[in-house]
Amino acid sequence: MRISYRGTRATVLAVVSVAVLGWGVYAGINHKSDIPRDYDRNAWKAKYTRPSSIPFPADNQFSKERELLGRTLFFDPRLSGSKITACATCHNPGLSWGDALPIAIGQGMKPLSRRTPTILNTAWSELLFWDGRAESLEEQALSPISAPKEMNQPLDRMIANVSSIPGYQAMFHSAYPGEAITPKTVARAIATFERTVVSGQAPFDDWVSGRESAISEAAKKGFDLFNTKAACQKCHGGWNFTDDGFHDVGLADDDLGRGVELPLASMQHAFKTPTLRNVDVRGPYMHNGSERSLADVIELYDQGGRKKRPSLAPEVVPLHLTAQEKANLIAFLKTLTSHDKPVEIPVLPR
Amino acid sequence: MKLLFQMAACVCMAAGLPALAADHVIDQKGKTFSERTLTIKAGDFVIFKNSDDVTHNVYSASPNMKLDIGRQAPGHPVRVPFKNPGVVEIRCAIHPRMRLTITVKK
């Protein structure tokens, strides 16, 4: 019996297709990629919906006067010992509230030990600083002012300087009526302003809201990978793309990070998970600025970290991503950047 | 097994002996503890489950009970005795939003 070539080819294709499909079912994965068969993109999108309002603590509620006072103090270099360094010197709004340096520069132009973290979306943060040593923004705000290696200004002198500026007295009275100008009121005002620093609506948010054309197909595939094979969401899940947690991700340095504050085995070399909002304009990356680009960061995670040590987070394992998958992840991460209005710099009181 | 525990408890009660220690289950799911507060008796156990797909690390720095169960992989419960009366603040070292207060009564 003669079997036609066309028929043979069709038969072979059918057999191969069934075999591939069968393997996909057996392995529990989609035969076209490593995305699990039960993966529901829409269900995952729903987990990234932006909040509708900013949380403020009960003992430091928002008011316009407090925000203006905090904004003014944030940009005022007279809070520092040198009188030339403001909070905004390192947390520069033109650089997504960071400084774009691998390692921050402090008092006397001397380098500090870690990269400047952005203040974007810190209203939702649980613990502040890379090592989580501050419980609140109010506690965090004073620390760099008084730190000798940073703004190098003892708090009593800072208060004396601020109090001597007539324009500030009216501003404090409006923001915190009946309260004196103290480190506490300075901290509360700065914290109020910092809570208003929120990354704006990004293309990703438009996509989550239902505008399908807001991001590219590559970015959508990157989102799928983010939630599945690359497992980024395990630490960077949710609308702010952080679990506010602490993990050793295998960077090759000796900084113990959270391990100094909380001396448990799992906390050695662990650092706070940063937000990924506006991430493509916030390089270099990691607590030590060691990764120059997003591609470098993805390589780090694809390798399962560089430094294999007991404290390495179990979630950091080799990913075996293809070049196309890495490109898709980067395409996705770029959709998290918002195009916000220029930040208004306040006129400082005299 | 559960039936055996129940039978033993009945025997103890009938004999006027102290009741067996009870087990209380706290799950970790969605990076939260299943309860915000828990009241137990001294000598009871708390079984910490991990129903998440990530590692947790239950610990306490409370003065009356220092605790560090170390890294806890998904699906691996850990049973912890609470011997001393007092208030024990439980946290996850990895995920600081996770907070649980256990009151241990005499």
Short mmCIF file of C-alpha atoms in Angstrom, two decimals:
data_model
loop_
_atom_site.label_atom_id
_atom_site.label_comp_id
_atom_site.label_asym_id
_atom_site.label_seq_id
_atom_site.Cartn_x
_atom_site.Cartn_y
_atom_site.Cartn_z
CA MET A 1 0.00 0.00 0.00
CA ARG A 2 1.29 3.39 -0.91
CA ILE A 3 1.10 6.13 1.64
CA SER A 4 1.26 9.65 0.33
CA TYR A 5 4.06 11.95 1.51
CA ARG A 6 1.51 14.54 2.54
CA GLY A 7 -0.34 11.97 4.57
CA THR A 8 2.87 10.76 6.19
CA ARG A 9 3.86 14.29 7.14
CA ALA A 10 0.45 14.96 8.61
CA THR A 11 0.61 11.73 10.59
CA VAL A 12 4.08 12.51 11.92
CA LEU A 13 3.02 16.02 12.87
CA ALA A 14 -0.03 14.67 14.65
CA VAL A 15 2.01 12.12 16.58
CA VAL A 16 4.62 14.71 17.56
CA SER A 17 1.95 17.19 18.56
CA VAL A 18 0.17 14.67 20.74
CA ALA A 19 3.49 13.67 22.30
CA VAL A 20 4.45 17.27 23.03
CA LEU A 21 1.01 18.08 24.36
CA GLY A 22 1.12 14.93 26.44
CA TRP A 23 4.46 15.91 27.93
CA GLY A 24 3.09 19.35 28.68
CA VAL A 25 0.15 17.83 30.54
CA TYR A 26 2.46 15.40 32.34
CA ALA A 27 4.82 18.13 33.40
CA GLY A 28 1.98 20.45 34.37
CA ILE A 29 3.20 23.19 32.06
CA ASN A 30 2.09 24.92 28.91
CA HIS A 31 3.84 23.23 25.97
CA LYS A 32 4.80 26.58 24.44
CA SER A 33 6.66 27.92 27.48
CA ASP A 34 7.37 27.38 31.15
CA ILE A 35 4.21 29.18 32.20
CA PRO A 36 2.06 26.80 34.32
CA ARG A 37 -1.08 25.58 32.62
CA ASP A 38 -3.27 26.88 35.43
CA TYR A 39 -1.74 30.36 35.33
CA ASP A 40 -4.48 33.00 35.21
CA ARG A 41 -3.10 36.32 33.99
CA ASN A 42 -6.21 38.31 34.92
CA ALA A 43 -6.18 36.94 38.45
CA TRP A 44 -2.56 38.01 38.80
CA LYS A 45 -3.25 41.45 37.36
CA ALA A 46 -5.87 42.00 40.05
CA LYS A 47 -3.17 41.57 42.70
CA TYR A 48 -1.35 44.66 41.43
CA THR A 49 -4.18 47.20 41.67
CA ARG A 50 -3.06 50.54 43.05
CA PRO A 51 -4.47 51.71 46.40
CA SER A 52 -6.95 54.56 46.31
CA SER A 53 -5.44 56.63 49.11
CA ILE A 54 -2.23 57.24 51.05
CA PRO A 55 -2.13 55.89 54.62
CA PHE A 56 -1.26 58.41 57.33
CA PRO A 57 -0.85 57.43 61.00
CA ALA A 58 -3.55 58.46 63.45
CA ASP A 59 -1.12 60.63 65.41
CA ASN A 60 0.17 62.48 62.34
CA GLN A 61 -2.71 62.98 59.95
CA PHE A 62 -2.27 64.83 56.68
CA SER A 63 -2.86 68.53 56.31
CA LYS A 64 -1.72 70.91 53.56
CA GLU A 65 0.16 72.95 56.14
CA ARG A 66 2.06 69.90 57.38
CA GLU A 67 2.89 68.81 53.83
CA LEU A 68 4.18 72.28 52.92
CA LEU A 69 6.25 72.51 56.09
CA GLY A 70 7.69 69.05 55.52
CA ARG A 71 8.43 69.79 51.88
CA THR A 72 10.20 73.01 52.87
CA LEU A 73 12.32 71.32 55.52
CA PHE A 74 13.13 68.49 53.09
CA PHE A 75 14.65 70.93 50.60
CA ASP A 76 16.34 73.18 53.18
CA PRO A 77 20.14 72.68 53.40
CA ARG A 78 20.22 74.75 56.60
CA LEU A 79 19.15 71.62 58.49
CA SER A 80 22.65 70.22 58.01
CA GLY A 81 25.85 71.02 59.86
CA SER A 82 27.51 72.26 56.68
CA LYS A 83 24.38 74.24 55.66
CA ILE A 84 24.80 72.90 52.13
CA THR A 85 23.22 69.44 52.38
CA ALA A 86 19.46 68.93 52.39
CA CYS A 87 17.46 65.70 52.50
CA ALA A 88 16.86 66.39 48.80
CA THR A 89 20.59 66.41 48.09
CA CYS A 90 20.60 62.61 48.17
CA HIS A 91 16.86 62.12 47.62
CA ASN A 92 16.78 64.22 44.47
CA PRO A 93 13.31 64.40 42.85
CA GLY A 94 14.95 64.74 39.44
CA LEU A 95 16.52 61.33 39.98
CA SER A 96 13.38 59.54 41.18
CA TRP A 97 14.15 60.63 44.74
CA GLY A 98 17.58 58.99 44.76
CA ASP A 99 21.03 60.16 43.69
CA ALA A 100 21.93 57.77 40.85
CA LEU A 101 25.19 56.92 42.61
CA PRO A 102 26.40 53.40 43.46
CA ILE A 103 27.20 54.55 47.00
CA ALA A 104 25.87 57.67 48.70
CA ILE A 105 28.18 60.60 49.39
CA GLY A 106 28.08 62.07 52.89
CA GLN A 107 29.69 64.70 55.07
CA GLY A 108 32.98 66.00 53.67
CA MET A 109 32.30 64.33 50.31
CA LYS A 110 33.16 60.97 51.83
CA PRO A 111 31.35 57.89 50.54
CA LEU A 112 28.92 56.12 52.85
CA SER A 113 28.51 52.35 52.88
CA ARG A 114 25.28 51.85 50.93
CA ARG A 115 23.29 53.21 48.02
CA THR A 116 20.68 55.90 48.63
CA PRO A 117 17.23 54.29 48.56
CA THR A 118 14.38 56.15 46.90
CA ILE A 119 11.68 57.63 49.12
CA LEU A 120 8.99 56.74 46.57
CA ASN A 121 5.99 55.05 48.19
CA THR A 122 7.52 54.91 51.66
CA ALA A 123 4.08 55.72 53.07
CA TRP A 124 3.45 52.00 52.74
CA SER A 125 6.80 50.84 54.17
CA GLU A 126 6.90 48.76 57.31
CA LEU A 127 10.53 49.33 58.35
CA LEU A 128 12.88 51.94 56.91
CA PHE A 129 16.52 51.89 55.76
CA TRP A 130 18.18 48.99 53.97
CA ASP A 131 18.56 47.24 57.34
CA GLY A 132 15.12 48.16 58.69
CA ARG A 133 16.47 49.96 61.74
CA ALA A 134 13.72 52.61 61.80
CA GLU A 135 10.17 51.66 62.74
CA SER A 136 8.52 54.67 61.09
CA LEU A 137 9.13 57.57 58.74
CA GLU A 138 9.01 59.86 61.76
CA GLU A 139 11.89 57.91 63.32
CA GLN A 140 13.75 57.67 60.03
CA ALA A 141 13.57 61.37 59.20
CA LEU A 142 15.85 62.54 62.02
CA SER A 143 18.52 59.88 61.67
CA PRO A 144 20.36 61.25 58.59
CA ILE A 145 20.21 64.80 59.97
CA SER A 146 22.10 63.89 63.14
CA ALA A 147 24.35 61.18 61.68
CA PRO A 148 27.94 62.55 61.72
CA LYS A 149 28.71 60.93 58.37
CA GLU A 150 25.57 62.32 56.71
CA MET A 151 24.08 65.74 57.50
CA ASN A 152 26.16 65.98 60.65
CA GLN A 153 23.95 68.26 62.67
CA PRO A 154 23.11 67.55 66.33
CA LEU A 155 19.34 67.84 66.71
CA ASP A 156 19.49 70.60 69.34
CA ARG A 157 21.52 72.76 66.99
CA MET A 158 19.23 71.95 64.10
CA ILE A 159 16.24 73.07 66.15
CA ALA A 160 18.04 76.26 67.18
CA ASN A 161 18.79 77.06 63.55
CA VAL A 162 15.26 76.35 62.33
CA SER A 163 13.74 78.32 65.22
CA SER A 164 15.90 81.33 64.39
CA ILE A 165 14.34 81.63 60.93
CA PRO A 166 11.23 83.81 61.38
CA GLY A 167 9.40 82.37 58.41
CA TYR A 168 9.45 78.89 59.92
CA GLN A 169 7.70 79.95 63.12
CA ALA A 170 4.46 80.76 61.32
CA MET A 171 4.69 77.58 59.29
CA PHE A 172 5.09 75.39 62.38
CA HIS A 173 2.24 77.22 64.10
CA SER A 174 -0.05 76.51 61.13
CA ALA A 175 1.02 72.88 60.82
CA TYR A 176 1.16 71.93 64.48
CA PRO A 177 -0.76 74.59 66.46
CA GLY A 178 0.20 74.80 70.10
CA GLU A 179 3.29 72.66 69.64
CA ALA A 180 6.86 73.91 69.92
CA ILE A 181 9.48 73.57 67.22
CA THR A 182 11.13 70.33 68.35
CA PRO A 183 12.81 67.34 66.72
CA LYS A 184 9.45 65.60 66.99
CA THR A 185 7.53 68.23 65.01
CA VAL A 186 10.32 68.47 62.43
CA ALA A 187 10.22 64.70 62.01
CA ARG A 188 6.43 64.59 61.76
CA ALA A 189 6.38 67.31 59.11
CA ILE A 190 9.09 65.66 56.99
CA ALA A 191 7.35 62.30 57.32
CA THR A 192 4.05 63.82 56.18
CA PHE A 193 5.71 65.22 53.09
CA GLU A 194 7.53 61.94 52.37
CA ARG A 195 4.23 60.05 52.50
CA THR A 196 2.96 62.22 49.64
CA VAL A 197 5.85 61.15 47.40
CA VAL A 198 4.08 58.46 45.42
CA SER A 199 4.94 57.07 42.02
CA GLY A 200 2.28 58.07 39.54
CA GLN A 201 0.13 56.11 37.14
CA ALA A 202 2.41 54.02 34.92
CA PRO A 203 1.62 52.20 31.66
CA PHE A 204 1.43 49.01 33.72
CA ASP A 205 -1.35 50.54 35.84
CA ASP A 206 -3.23 51.50 32.69
CA TRP A 207 -2.98 47.89 31.55
CA VAL A 208 -4.18 46.59 34.91
CA SER A 209 -7.07 49.05 34.65
CA GLY A 210 -8.13 47.50 31.36
CA ARG A 211 -6.36 49.38 28.56
CA GLU A 212 -4.94 46.37 26.77
CA SER A 213 -2.75 48.41 24.41
CA ALA A 214 -1.00 50.23 27.27
CA ILE A 215 1.96 47.84 27.25
CA SER A 216 3.61 45.65 24.62
CA GLU A 217 3.13 41.93 24.13
CA ALA A 218 6.73 41.42 25.26
CA ALA A 219 5.95 43.26 28.49
CA LYS A 220 2.86 41.10 29.05
CA LYS A 221 4.98 37.98 28.64
CA GLY A 222 7.48 39.53 31.05
CA PHE A 223 4.67 40.03 33.56
CA ASP A 224 3.75 36.35 33.22
CA LEU A 225 7.37 35.35 33.82
CA PHE A 226 7.60 37.73 36.77
CA ASN A 227 4.79 35.77 38.44
CA THR A 228 5.86 32.26 37.43
CA LYS A 229 9.21 30.98 36.17
CA ALA A 230 11.28 33.96 37.33
CA ALA A 231 9.37 34.01 40.65
CA CYS A 232 10.11 37.71 41.17
CA GLN A 233 6.69 38.17 42.77
CA LYS A 234 7.68 36.08 45.76
CA CYS A 235 9.49 39.14 47.09
CA HIS A 236 8.36 41.88 44.70
CA GLY A 237 4.63 41.12 44.66
CA GLY A 238 1.79 43.64 45.00
CA TRP A 239 1.18 47.09 43.55
CA ASN A 240 4.33 48.53 45.16
CA PHE A 241 6.42 45.57 44.03
CA THR A 242 7.91 44.82 47.44
CA ASP A 243 7.13 42.55 50.37
CA ASP A 244 8.89 45.04 52.67
CA GLY A 245 10.88 42.00 53.69
CA PHE A 246 14.55 41.20 54.20
CA HIS A 247 16.50 38.74 52.08
CA ASP A 248 20.08 37.77 51.31
CA VAL A 249 20.06 37.74 47.50
CA GLY A 250 23.66 36.60 47.14
CA LEU A 251 25.62 39.79 46.53
CA ALA A 252 29.34 39.43 47.02
CA ASP A 253 30.06 41.81 49.86
CA ASP A 254 30.56 41.51 53.61
CA ASP A 255 27.77 43.86 54.72
CA LEU A 256 25.62 41.98 57.25
CA GLY A 257 22.64 44.30 56.65
CA ARG A 258 19.60 43.33 58.70
CA GLY A 259 21.77 40.78 60.52
CA VAL A 260 23.27 43.57 62.64
CA GLU A 261 19.85 44.77 63.78
CA LEU A 262 18.31 41.33 64.14
CA PRO A 263 21.06 38.75 64.69
CA LEU A 264 19.27 35.65 63.39
CA ALA A 265 20.87 33.22 60.95
CA SER A 266 18.38 34.04 58.20
CA MET A 267 19.00 37.78 58.51
CA GLN A 268 22.72 37.72 57.79
CA HIS A 269 23.46 39.75 54.64
CA ALA A 270 19.72 40.41 54.29
CA PHE A 271 18.48 43.75 52.98
CA LYS A 272 15.10 45.34 52.56
CA THR A 273 13.31 44.52 49.32
CA PRO A 274 13.10 47.78 47.36
CA THR A 275 10.09 48.86 45.35
CA LEU A 276 10.35 48.28 41.61
CA ARG A 277 8.28 51.36 40.77
CA ASN A 278 10.18 53.59 38.30
CA VAL A 279 12.97 51.06 38.51
CA ASP A 280 14.41 51.56 35.04
CA VAL A 281 15.30 55.18 35.88
CA ARG A 282 16.74 54.39 39.30
CA GLY A 283 19.98 52.60 38.58
CA PRO A 284 22.52 51.56 39.65
CA TYR A 285 20.88 48.86 41.73
CA MET A 286 21.01 46.86 44.97
CA HIS A 287 22.07 48.07 48.43
CA ASN A 288 25.68 48.41 47.29
CA GLY A 289 25.08 49.76 43.78
CA SER A 290 26.92 46.78 42.35
CA GLU A 291 24.54 46.18 39.43
CA ARG A 292 24.72 48.85 36.76
CA SER A 293 21.67 47.89 34.71
CA LEU A 294 18.45 45.94 34.89
CA ALA A 295 20.09 43.35 32.65
CA ASP A 296 22.82 42.93 35.27
CA VAL A 297 20.21 42.47 38.00
CA ILE A 298 18.38 39.82 35.99
CA GLU A 299 21.69 38.03 35.36
CA LEU A 300 22.33 38.05 39.11
CA TYR A 301 19.00 36.37 39.81
CA ASP A 302 19.29 34.04 36.82
CA GLN A 303 22.48 32.71 38.39
CA GLY A 304 20.74 32.27 41.74
CA GLY A 305 22.91 34.93 43.35
CA ARG A 306 26.69 35.17 43.17
CA LYS A 307 27.64 34.40 46.75
CA LYS A 308 26.34 31.00 47.87
CA ARG A 309 26.28 31.07 51.66
CA PRO A 310 23.98 29.64 54.36
CA SER A 311 21.98 32.86 54.63
CA LEU A 312 21.15 32.98 50.91
CA ALA A 313 17.37 33.17 50.57
CA PRO A 314 15.88 29.82 49.43
CA GLU A 315 13.85 31.73 46.86
CA VAL A 316 17.06 32.78 45.08
CA VAL A 317 17.81 29.82 42.82
CA PRO A 318 19.09 29.50 39.23
CA LEU A 319 16.24 30.38 36.87
CA HIS A 320 17.54 29.19 33.49
CA LEU A 321 15.93 32.09 31.66
CA THR A 322 16.39 32.35 27.92
CA ALA A 323 17.67 35.55 26.31
CA GLN A 324 14.14 36.28 25.07
CA GLU A 325 12.69 35.77 28.54
CA LYS A 326 15.22 38.19 30.02
CA ALA A 327 14.31 40.75 27.38
CA ASN A 328 10.62 40.27 28.14
CA LEU A 329 11.24 40.81 31.85
CA ILE A 330 13.05 44.07 31.15
CA ALA A 331 10.25 45.16 28.81
CA PHE A 332 7.82 44.54 31.65
CA LEU A 333 9.89 46.36 34.27
CA LYS A 334 10.04 49.43 32.04
CA THR A 335 6.25 49.67 32.11
CA LEU A 336 6.41 50.45 35.85
CA THR A 337 7.79 53.94 35.27
CA SER A 338 5.36 56.81 35.64
CA HIS A 339 5.67 60.07 33.76
CA ASP A 340 4.94 62.54 36.51
CA LYS A 341 4.70 66.30 36.59
CA PRO A 342 7.85 68.18 37.61
CA VAL A 343 8.23 68.49 41.37
CA GLU A 344 7.64 71.93 42.82
CA ILE A 345 10.68 73.17 44.76
CA PRO A 346 9.54 75.41 47.66
CA VAL A 347 10.78 78.92 48.31
CA LEU A 348 12.67 78.63 51.59
CA PRO A 349 11.70 80.97 54.43
CA ARG A 350 14.17 83.64 55.64
CA MET B 1 -4.07 9.77 66.58
CA LYS B 2 -6.62 12.45 67.43
CA LEU B 3 -8.84 9.77 69.04
CA LEU B 4 -5.92 8.59 71.17
CA PHE B 5 -5.35 12.14 72.46
CA GLN B 6 -9.06 12.48 73.26
CA MET B 7 -9.10 9.16 75.12
CA ALA B 8 -6.00 10.14 77.10
CA ALA B 9 -7.61 13.45 78.01
CA CYS B 10 -10.72 11.63 79.27
CA VAL B 11 -8.58 9.28 81.38
CA CYS B 12 -6.70 12.23 82.90
CA MET B 13 -9.93 14.06 83.73
CA ALA B 14 -11.43 10.94 85.29
CA ALA B 15 -8.32 10.38 87.38
CA GLY B 16 -8.19 14.03 88.49
CA LEU B 17 -4.87 14.53 86.71
CA PRO B 18 -3.91 17.79 84.94
CA ALA B 19 -5.30 18.03 81.40
CA LEU B 20 -3.00 17.29 78.50
CA ALA B 21 -1.37 20.22 76.78
CA ALA B 22 -3.41 21.51 73.89
CA ASP B 23 -2.25 22.20 70.36
CA HIS B 24 -3.17 25.51 68.71
CA VAL B 25 -2.67 26.00 65.00
CA ILE B 26 -1.47 29.27 63.51
CA ASP B 27 -1.19 29.35 59.73
CA GLN B 28 1.00 31.64 57.67
CA LYS B 29 -0.77 32.45 54.45
CA GLY B 30 -0.66 35.51 52.22
CA LYS B 31 2.28 36.69 54.36
CA THR B 32 0.02 37.12 57.38
CA PHE B 33 -0.62 35.05 60.49
CA SER B 34 -4.08 33.50 60.59
CA GLU B 35 -4.74 35.27 63.91
CA ARG B 36 -3.62 38.63 65.29
CA THR B 37 -3.92 37.41 68.91
CA LEU B 38 -4.03 34.03 70.63
CA THR B 39 -4.58 33.06 74.26
CA ILE B 40 -3.25 29.71 75.45
CA LYS B 41 -2.29 28.00 78.70
CA ALA B 42 1.26 27.46 79.92
CA GLY B 43 2.42 24.12 78.61
CA ASP B 44 0.35 24.32 75.44
CA PHE B 45 1.87 24.03 72.00
CA VAL B 46 1.44 26.23 68.95
CA ILE B 47 1.80 24.59 65.57
CA PHE B 48 3.03 27.12 63.01
CA LYS B 49 1.99 26.06 59.53
CA ASN B 50 3.31 27.63 56.34
CA SER B 51 0.72 27.59 53.57
CA ASP B 52 2.56 30.22 51.52
CA ASP B 53 4.90 29.53 48.62
CA VAL B 54 7.71 31.43 50.35
CA THR B 55 9.96 30.82 53.34
CA HIS B 56 9.03 32.27 56.72
CA ASN B 57 10.99 32.65 59.96
CA VAL B 58 8.92 32.85 63.15
CA TYR B 59 10.81 34.46 66.02
CA SER B 60 10.23 36.32 69.26
CA ALA B 61 12.43 38.72 71.17
CA SER B 62 10.00 38.97 74.09
CA PRO B 63 11.72 38.98 77.51
CA ASN B 64 9.87 35.90 78.74
CA MET B 65 10.42 33.84 75.61
CA LYS B 66 13.22 34.09 73.09
CA LEU B 67 12.37 32.09 70.02
CA ASP B 68 13.83 31.51 66.56
CA ILE B 69 12.48 28.54 64.64
CA GLY B 70 14.76 29.42 61.73
CA ARG B 71 13.76 29.21 58.12
CA GLN B 72 10.49 27.42 57.59
CA ALA B 73 9.89 26.04 54.13
CA PRO B 74 6.37 25.95 52.67
CA GLY B 75 4.39 22.93 53.82
CA HIS B 76 6.54 22.15 56.87
CA PRO B 77 4.72 22.80 60.18
CA VAL B 78 6.71 23.47 63.34
CA ARG B 79 5.35 22.68 66.85
CA VAL B 80 6.53 25.04 69.58
CA PRO B 81 5.95 24.65 73.36
CA PHE B 82 5.00 27.75 75.39
CA LYS B 83 6.00 26.95 78.97
CA ASN B 84 6.08 30.30 80.73
CA PRO B 85 3.11 32.59 81.42
CA GLY B 86 3.30 36.03 79.88
CA VAL B 87 2.85 37.90 76.62
CA VAL B 88 4.91 36.74 73.65
CA GLU B 89 5.20 38.97 70.60
CA ILE B 90 5.67 36.79 67.54
CA ARG B 91 7.09 38.13 64.28
CA CYS B 92 8.34 36.81 60.97
CA ALA B 93 11.93 37.97 60.61
CA ILE B 94 11.67 37.92 56.82
CA HIS B 95 8.29 39.66 56.55
CA PRO B 96 7.98 42.29 59.30
CA ARG B 97 4.31 43.00 58.56
CA MET B 98 3.51 39.60 60.09
CA ARG B 99 2.66 40.13 63.76
CA LEU B 100 1.00 37.92 66.35
CA THR B 101 0.56 38.38 70.10
CA ILE B 102 0.29 35.20 72.17
CA THR B 103 -0.91 35.52 75.75
CA VAL B 104 0.18 32.53 77.83
CA LYS B 105 -1.89 32.11 80.98
CA LYS B 106 -1.07 30.02 84.06
#
